[in-house]
Short mmCIF file of C-alpha atoms in Angstrom, two decimals:
data_model
loop_
_atom_site.label_atom_id
_atom_site.label_comp_id
_atom_site.label_asym_id
_atom_site.label_seq_id
_atom_site.Cartn_x
_atom_site.Cartn_y
_atom_site.Cartn_z
CA MET A 1 -33.79 88.47 144.00
CA GLY A 2 -35.23 90.77 146.61
CA TYR A 3 -33.41 93.43 148.63
CA GLU A 4 -34.55 91.80 151.88
CA PHE A 5 -33.15 88.46 150.73
CA PHE A 6 -29.78 90.01 149.82
CA ASN A 7 -29.37 91.80 153.16
CA ALA A 8 -30.41 88.70 155.13
CA PHE A 9 -27.97 86.66 153.03
CA LEU A 10 -25.04 88.95 153.85
CA GLU A 11 -25.90 88.87 157.56
CA ALA A 12 -26.29 85.08 157.65
CA ILE A 13 -23.05 84.33 155.77
CA PRO A 14 -20.31 86.65 157.04
CA ASP A 15 -17.60 84.97 154.96
CA SER A 16 -19.59 85.07 151.71
CA ALA A 17 -17.86 86.04 148.47
CA TRP A 18 -20.50 88.75 148.11
CA HIS A 19 -18.94 90.72 150.96
CA GLN A 20 -15.76 90.97 148.90
CA LEU A 21 -17.62 91.70 145.69
CA THR A 22 -20.00 94.43 146.86
CA ALA A 23 -18.82 98.04 146.51
CA GLY A 24 -22.30 99.36 147.20
CA VAL A 25 -25.90 98.17 147.34
CA TYR A 26 -28.98 100.32 146.87
CA PRO A 27 -32.69 99.46 147.24
CA ILE A 28 -34.71 100.10 144.09
CA THR A 29 -38.24 99.12 143.18
CA SER A 30 -39.46 96.77 140.53
CA VAL A 31 -42.61 97.72 138.61
CA PHE A 32 -46.21 96.63 139.06
CA PRO A 33 -46.94 93.85 138.54
CA SER A 34 -43.57 92.75 139.94
CA THR A 35 -42.98 90.15 137.27
CA THR A 36 -40.53 89.34 134.49
CA VAL A 37 -42.67 90.31 131.51
CA ALA A 38 -43.49 93.77 132.88
CA ALA A 39 -40.10 94.51 134.47
CA LEU A 40 -37.84 93.38 131.61
CA THR A 41 -39.99 95.18 129.06
CA SER A 42 -39.57 98.34 131.13
CA LEU A 43 -35.83 97.73 131.25
CA TRP A 44 -35.56 97.32 127.48
CA THR A 45 -37.87 100.23 126.60
CA ALA A 46 -37.27 102.67 129.48
CA ARG A 47 -41.07 102.94 129.66
CA SER A 48 -43.54 102.13 132.41
CA PRO A 49 -45.81 99.07 132.17
CA LEU A 50 -48.64 101.54 131.62
CA GLU A 51 -46.92 102.76 128.44
CA HIS A 52 -45.60 99.51 126.98
CA GLY A 53 -48.66 97.40 127.79
CA LEU A 54 -46.85 94.10 128.51
CA ILE A 55 -48.18 94.17 132.03
CA ALA A 56 -48.23 90.50 133.04
CA TYR A 57 -47.42 86.93 132.08
CA GLU A 58 -50.95 86.22 130.87
CA LEU A 59 -52.90 88.88 128.97
CA LEU A 60 -56.15 89.29 127.12
CA LEU A 61 -55.40 90.13 123.49
CA LYS A 62 -58.72 91.65 122.59
CA ASP A 63 -58.01 92.03 118.87
CA LEU A 64 -57.25 88.29 118.63
CA GLY A 65 -60.12 87.21 120.88
CA LEU A 66 -57.95 85.15 123.24
CA SER A 67 -55.74 85.25 126.31
CA ALA A 68 -52.07 84.46 125.80
CA LYS A 69 -48.85 83.73 127.69
CA MET A 70 -46.38 86.52 126.99
CA ILE A 71 -43.11 84.66 127.55
CA GLU A 72 -44.03 81.93 125.07
CA LEU A 73 -46.34 84.10 122.89
CA THR A 74 -48.87 81.31 122.73
CA PRO A 75 -52.55 81.00 123.73
CA SER A 76 -53.12 80.34 127.41
CA VAL A 77 -54.43 76.83 126.68
CA SER A 78 -51.52 75.92 124.40
CA ARG A 79 -48.11 74.47 125.21
CA GLU A 80 -46.59 75.15 121.77
CA PRO A 81 -44.09 78.02 122.01
CA ASP A 82 -44.43 80.95 119.61
CA TRP A 83 -47.75 79.68 118.26
CA LEU A 84 -49.03 83.22 117.74
CA ILE A 85 -45.95 84.09 115.69
CA LYS A 86 -46.05 80.87 113.68
CA ALA A 87 -49.73 81.38 112.94
CA GLY A 88 -49.02 84.87 111.63
CA LEU A 89 -51.16 86.52 114.32
CA ILE A 90 -48.28 88.45 115.90
CA LYS A 91 -45.24 90.13 114.41
CA PRO A 92 -42.82 90.95 117.26
CA GLU A 93 -41.75 94.30 115.84
CA GLU A 94 -45.40 95.38 115.53
CA PHE A 95 -46.76 93.79 118.70
CA MET A 96 -44.40 95.83 120.90
CA PRO A 97 -43.58 98.81 118.67
CA LEU A 98 -41.68 101.04 121.13
CA PRO A 99 -38.00 101.88 120.53
CA LEU A 100 -35.70 99.50 122.38
CA LEU A 101 -32.64 100.25 124.50
CA SER A 102 -30.55 98.25 122.05
CA GLU A 103 -31.70 100.45 119.18
CA LEU A 104 -31.07 103.68 121.10
CA LEU A 105 -27.61 102.60 122.22
CA GLY A 106 -26.76 101.24 118.79
CA GLY A 107 -27.68 104.59 117.26
CA ALA A 108 -25.18 106.22 119.63
CA GLY A 109 -22.37 103.89 118.58
CA VAL A 110 -22.60 101.46 121.51
CA GLU A 111 -22.43 97.74 120.72
CA VAL A 112 -25.13 95.79 122.56
CA TYR A 113 -24.78 92.14 123.56
CA GLY A 114 -26.95 89.69 125.47
CA LEU A 115 -25.72 86.64 127.41
CA MET A 116 -28.56 84.29 128.18
CA TYR A 117 -29.41 80.60 128.62
CA LYS A 118 -29.26 79.37 125.03
CA PRO A 119 -32.80 77.90 124.76
CA TYR A 120 -34.22 81.25 125.93
CA TRP A 121 -33.00 82.92 122.75
CA ARG A 122 -35.86 81.17 120.94
CA SER A 123 -38.60 82.44 123.26
CA GLY A 124 -41.28 84.83 122.10
CA LEU A 125 -40.43 87.39 124.78
CA THR A 126 -36.80 87.42 123.66
CA GLN A 127 -37.94 88.24 120.13
CA LEU A 128 -39.83 91.23 121.53
CA HIS A 129 -36.98 92.55 123.69
CA LEU A 130 -33.71 91.74 122.00
CA ARG A 131 -34.01 93.06 118.47
CA GLY A 132 -30.59 94.23 117.37
CA VAL A 133 -28.80 92.54 120.28
CA LYS A 134 -25.81 90.35 119.45
CA PRO A 135 -26.50 86.97 121.07
CA LEU A 136 -24.21 85.08 123.42
CA GLY A 137 -25.34 81.88 125.12
CA TYR A 138 -24.58 79.47 127.92
CA PHE A 139 -25.89 76.14 129.23
CA THR A 140 -24.74 76.05 132.87
CA LEU A 141 -23.67 78.56 135.51
CA THR A 142 -19.98 77.81 135.02
CA ASP A 143 -20.45 78.11 131.26
CA LEU A 144 -22.01 81.53 131.85
CA MET A 145 -19.04 82.69 133.94
CA VAL A 146 -16.34 81.48 131.55
CA THR A 147 -18.19 83.00 128.60
CA LEU A 148 -18.54 86.27 130.49
CA ARG A 149 -14.85 86.39 131.41
CA ASP A 150 -13.70 85.62 127.87
CA PHE A 151 -16.09 88.18 126.40
CA LEU A 152 -14.92 90.96 128.73
CA ASN A 153 -11.26 90.22 128.02
CA ALA A 154 -11.94 90.44 124.29
CA GLN A 155 -13.76 93.80 124.45
CA THR A 156 -11.04 96.43 124.45
CA ASP A 157 -12.21 98.67 121.57
CA GLY A 158 -15.11 101.07 121.87
CA PRO A 159 -18.08 101.25 124.24
CA PHE A 160 -20.35 98.26 124.77
CA TYR A 161 -23.33 97.23 126.86
CA LEU A 162 -23.68 93.60 127.92
CA TRP A 163 -26.90 92.30 129.47
CA VAL A 164 -26.62 88.98 131.34
CA TYR A 165 -29.70 87.05 132.43
CA TRP A 166 -29.43 84.24 134.95
CA PRO A 167 -32.72 82.63 136.11
CA GLY A 168 -31.41 80.35 138.86
CA LEU A 169 -32.89 82.03 141.95
CA ASP A 170 -36.21 82.63 140.20
CA THR A 171 -36.47 78.98 139.15
CA LEU A 172 -35.66 77.65 142.62
CA GLY A 173 -38.01 80.16 144.26
CA HIS A 174 -40.91 79.14 142.03
CA MET A 175 -40.35 75.43 142.63
CA TYR A 176 -39.61 75.43 146.38
CA GLY A 177 -40.70 78.82 147.67
CA VAL A 178 -38.22 81.04 149.46
CA ASP A 179 -36.22 78.01 150.62
CA LEU A 180 -33.25 79.69 152.27
CA ILE A 181 -30.93 76.67 152.17
CA ARG A 182 -31.28 76.23 148.41
CA LEU A 183 -31.41 79.91 147.52
CA ARG A 184 -28.47 80.90 149.71
CA ALA A 185 -26.32 78.04 148.44
CA GLU A 186 -27.12 78.93 144.83
CA PHE A 187 -26.49 82.64 145.33
CA GLU A 188 -23.22 81.99 147.15
CA GLU A 189 -22.08 79.85 144.21
CA VAL A 190 -22.82 82.73 141.85
CA GLY A 191 -20.69 85.05 143.98
CA ARG A 192 -17.84 82.58 144.28
CA LEU A 193 -17.71 82.00 140.52
CA LEU A 194 -17.94 85.72 139.80
CA ARG A 195 -14.97 86.32 142.10
CA ASP A 196 -12.81 83.34 141.19
CA LEU A 197 -13.64 82.71 137.51
CA VAL A 198 -14.59 86.12 136.15
CA LEU A 199 -13.06 88.97 138.11
CA ALA A 200 -9.83 87.20 139.03
CA GLY A 201 -9.32 86.43 135.35
CA LEU A 202 -9.86 89.92 133.93
CA SER A 203 -6.95 91.59 132.20
CA ALA A 204 -5.94 95.15 133.01
CA PRO A 205 -7.32 96.49 129.70
CA ALA A 206 -10.64 94.72 130.37
CA ARG A 207 -10.91 96.33 133.79
CA ASP A 208 -10.30 99.82 132.49
CA GLY A 209 -13.57 101.76 132.44
CA LEU A 210 -15.65 98.69 133.27
CA MET A 211 -18.70 98.84 135.52
CA ILE A 212 -20.65 95.74 136.57
CA LEU A 213 -24.09 96.05 138.17
CA VAL A 214 -26.18 93.18 139.53
CA THR A 215 -29.92 93.44 140.19
CA GLY A 216 -33.18 91.51 139.98
CA ASP A 217 -36.34 92.11 137.98
CA HIS A 218 -38.41 91.23 141.08
CA GLY A 219 -38.28 89.42 144.40
CA MET A 220 -40.33 86.44 145.61
CA VAL A 221 -42.68 85.29 148.34
CA THR A 222 -43.61 81.76 149.32
CA THR A 223 -47.19 80.88 148.33
CA PRO A 224 -48.04 77.53 149.95
CA GLU A 225 -50.81 75.39 148.54
CA GLU A 226 -53.08 76.04 151.52
CA ALA A 227 -52.86 79.80 150.83
CA THR A 228 -53.67 79.44 147.13
CA ILE A 229 -57.28 79.73 145.95
CA MET A 230 -58.09 77.35 143.10
CA VAL A 231 -60.34 79.62 141.05
CA ARG A 232 -61.92 76.87 138.93
CA SER A 233 -63.15 75.19 142.12
CA GLU A 234 -64.85 78.34 143.46
CA PRO A 235 -68.35 78.59 141.91
CA GLU A 236 -69.09 81.79 143.81
CA LEU A 237 -66.15 83.43 142.08
CA MET A 238 -66.52 81.78 138.68
CA ARG A 239 -70.21 82.69 138.32
CA PRO A 240 -69.75 86.49 137.97
CA LEU A 241 -66.68 86.20 135.70
CA ALA A 242 -67.02 86.52 131.94
CA PHE A 243 -64.03 84.18 131.53
CA LEU A 244 -60.96 83.01 133.46
CA PRO A 245 -58.64 85.59 135.00
CA THR A 246 -55.47 86.80 133.33
CA GLY A 247 -52.44 88.56 134.78
CA GLU A 248 -50.50 86.94 137.63
CA GLY A 249 -51.41 84.70 140.53
CA ARG A 250 -50.65 87.59 142.88
CA ALA A 251 -52.04 90.32 140.61
CA ALA A 252 -55.02 88.92 138.74
CA PHE A 253 -57.05 90.80 136.14
CA LEU A 254 -60.74 89.91 136.26
CA TYR A 255 -63.27 90.45 133.48
CA VAL A 256 -66.69 90.58 135.07
CA ARG A 257 -70.18 90.06 133.68
CA PRO A 258 -72.25 93.28 133.45
CA GLY A 259 -73.47 94.38 136.85
CA ALA A 260 -71.51 91.71 138.77
CA GLU A 261 -68.57 93.69 140.17
CA ALA A 262 -70.20 93.97 143.59
CA GLU A 263 -70.60 90.19 143.69
CA VAL A 264 -66.86 89.70 143.10
CA ARG A 265 -65.93 92.25 145.74
CA ARG A 266 -68.31 90.60 148.20
CA TYR A 267 -66.78 87.18 147.52
CA PHE A 268 -63.29 88.35 148.52
CA ALA A 269 -64.50 90.49 151.44
CA GLU A 270 -66.63 87.74 152.98
CA ARG A 271 -64.87 84.52 151.99
CA HIS A 272 -61.26 85.72 152.22
CA PRO A 273 -61.15 88.84 154.40
CA GLY A 274 -57.76 90.52 154.62
CA ARG A 275 -56.10 88.21 152.10
CA PHE A 276 -56.59 90.25 148.93
CA VAL A 277 -57.08 93.85 147.82
CA VAL A 278 -59.59 94.47 145.03
CA TRP A 279 -59.21 97.56 142.83
CA SER A 280 -61.09 98.82 139.83
CA GLY A 281 -58.89 98.39 136.78
CA ARG A 282 -59.50 101.94 135.59
CA GLU A 283 -58.89 103.38 139.05
CA ALA A 284 -55.59 101.48 139.25
CA VAL A 285 -54.47 102.89 135.90
CA ARG A 286 -55.49 106.44 136.75
CA GLY A 287 -53.93 106.16 140.21
CA GLY A 288 -50.50 105.30 138.80
CA LEU A 289 -50.27 101.67 139.88
CA PHE A 290 -48.77 100.74 136.50
CA GLY A 291 -46.53 103.80 136.40
CA ARG A 292 -46.73 107.17 134.73
CA GLY A 293 -47.36 108.11 131.13
CA GLU A 294 -50.06 107.79 128.52
CA PRO A 295 -51.51 104.29 128.12
CA PRO A 296 -52.19 102.93 124.64
CA ASP A 297 -55.68 101.56 124.06
CA TYR A 298 -54.52 97.97 124.51
CA THR A 299 -53.32 98.65 128.06
CA TRP A 300 -56.87 99.63 129.03
CA ASP A 301 -58.14 96.37 127.52
CA ARG A 302 -55.57 94.26 129.38
CA VAL A 303 -56.06 95.47 132.97
CA GLY A 304 -59.59 94.04 133.24
CA ASP A 305 -62.57 95.35 135.17
CA LEU A 306 -61.08 94.46 138.56
CA ILE A 307 -57.53 93.82 139.77
CA VAL A 308 -57.07 91.42 142.68
CA VAL A 309 -53.72 91.81 144.45
CA ALA A 310 -52.64 89.24 147.02
CA ARG A 311 -51.45 90.14 150.48
CA GLY A 312 -49.00 88.12 152.53
CA HIS A 313 -48.42 84.63 151.10
CA ASN A 314 -51.72 84.28 149.25
CA ALA A 315 -52.33 83.64 145.56
CA LEU A 316 -54.94 82.71 142.97
CA TYR A 317 -54.53 79.85 140.52
CA TRP A 318 -56.66 79.15 137.45
CA GLY A 319 -54.36 77.09 135.21
CA ILE A 320 -55.43 73.94 133.39
CA THR A 321 -52.47 71.96 134.74
CA PRO A 322 -51.81 71.19 138.44
CA ASN A 323 -50.36 74.08 140.44
CA GLN A 324 -46.65 73.37 140.88
CA LEU A 325 -45.43 76.77 142.02
CA ARG A 326 -44.57 77.23 145.68
CA GLY A 327 -43.16 80.71 145.21
CA ARG A 328 -44.62 83.64 143.27
CA HIS A 329 -44.29 87.35 142.66
CA GLY A 330 -46.33 90.02 140.94
CA GLY A 331 -47.82 91.72 143.98
CA VAL A 332 -46.76 94.72 146.06
CA GLU A 333 -45.21 93.15 149.16
CA SER A 334 -41.73 94.56 149.85
CA ALA A 335 -40.17 91.09 149.45
CA GLU A 336 -41.29 91.00 145.82
CA MET A 337 -41.20 94.73 144.95
CA VAL A 338 -37.89 95.98 146.38
CA VAL A 339 -34.72 94.64 144.75
CA PRO A 340 -31.02 95.40 145.26
CA LEU A 341 -28.86 97.29 142.82
CA ILE A 342 -25.36 95.97 143.56
CA ARG A 343 -22.23 97.66 142.26
CA LEU A 344 -19.30 95.25 142.10
CA LYS A 345 -15.74 96.10 143.04
CA PHE A 346 -12.73 94.54 141.37
#
């Protein structure tokens, strides 16, 4: 959910439940790339993408000799979830070895809980992020809200931190693009249920000392098919590449054959002028694009020789299945980079 979307939503729907719910809203930035893997890892580690190294959905794992999807922890060409874990090639606690927010809070006497769509608890990314988190699950939006209300009413002893993840806007945005009718209707339903099912049902003890914040890990832009370059069908681009890109469709990491960087830059400058920005991977790291800090060796390996960032509504696609996404994120447009931090009143 982007900050621009939230403000436009409030202006378009003056009687929305979100007007009653919002005590304050503040623009904050996501990270680069503006995508779930990088942003949620930063949230759970309090480290920049540069430091934690989980910088995109698809990454080159040099020590394994393959590229892999980070949400499923499986090779890019595989559809079997957690294949890298099942094969013994990755141990979650070693693959992402930084201290987690749950561990830091737990050490300070704070109970940490996570409320998430139940099938997501089995994902590889969840195993990386939610070590030590007490799991709560839901199947539907109303199930989420009832579970949230009942949990808050039951927590009257000691400090706790509850993280709730709801993927509805992201899912709709990917499938339809920034379709305002669908997205606004879905977001309004979230606000209505928060007001009528959760907050209206909180006991006085549950309200005491409670703070609820709502934000997004990134925004979204529409990427229509006509603005998406099908990399596999572009021989002038494929020829200088050592293998297929990794990263994100709006922030692609390219590994280039020796001496061929100029050929890649020329392809984008001449064939697609103004649609993409091409940076040297090392220059992007040194310039702070991935945040501050000291990068581990594997971050250097994962950024590639060149980084291609999409402008406007453009994207690259190199998948082995048909492109079904009409909305993407990962780039640096304000619609995908700036998100709201909403403080609820009750």
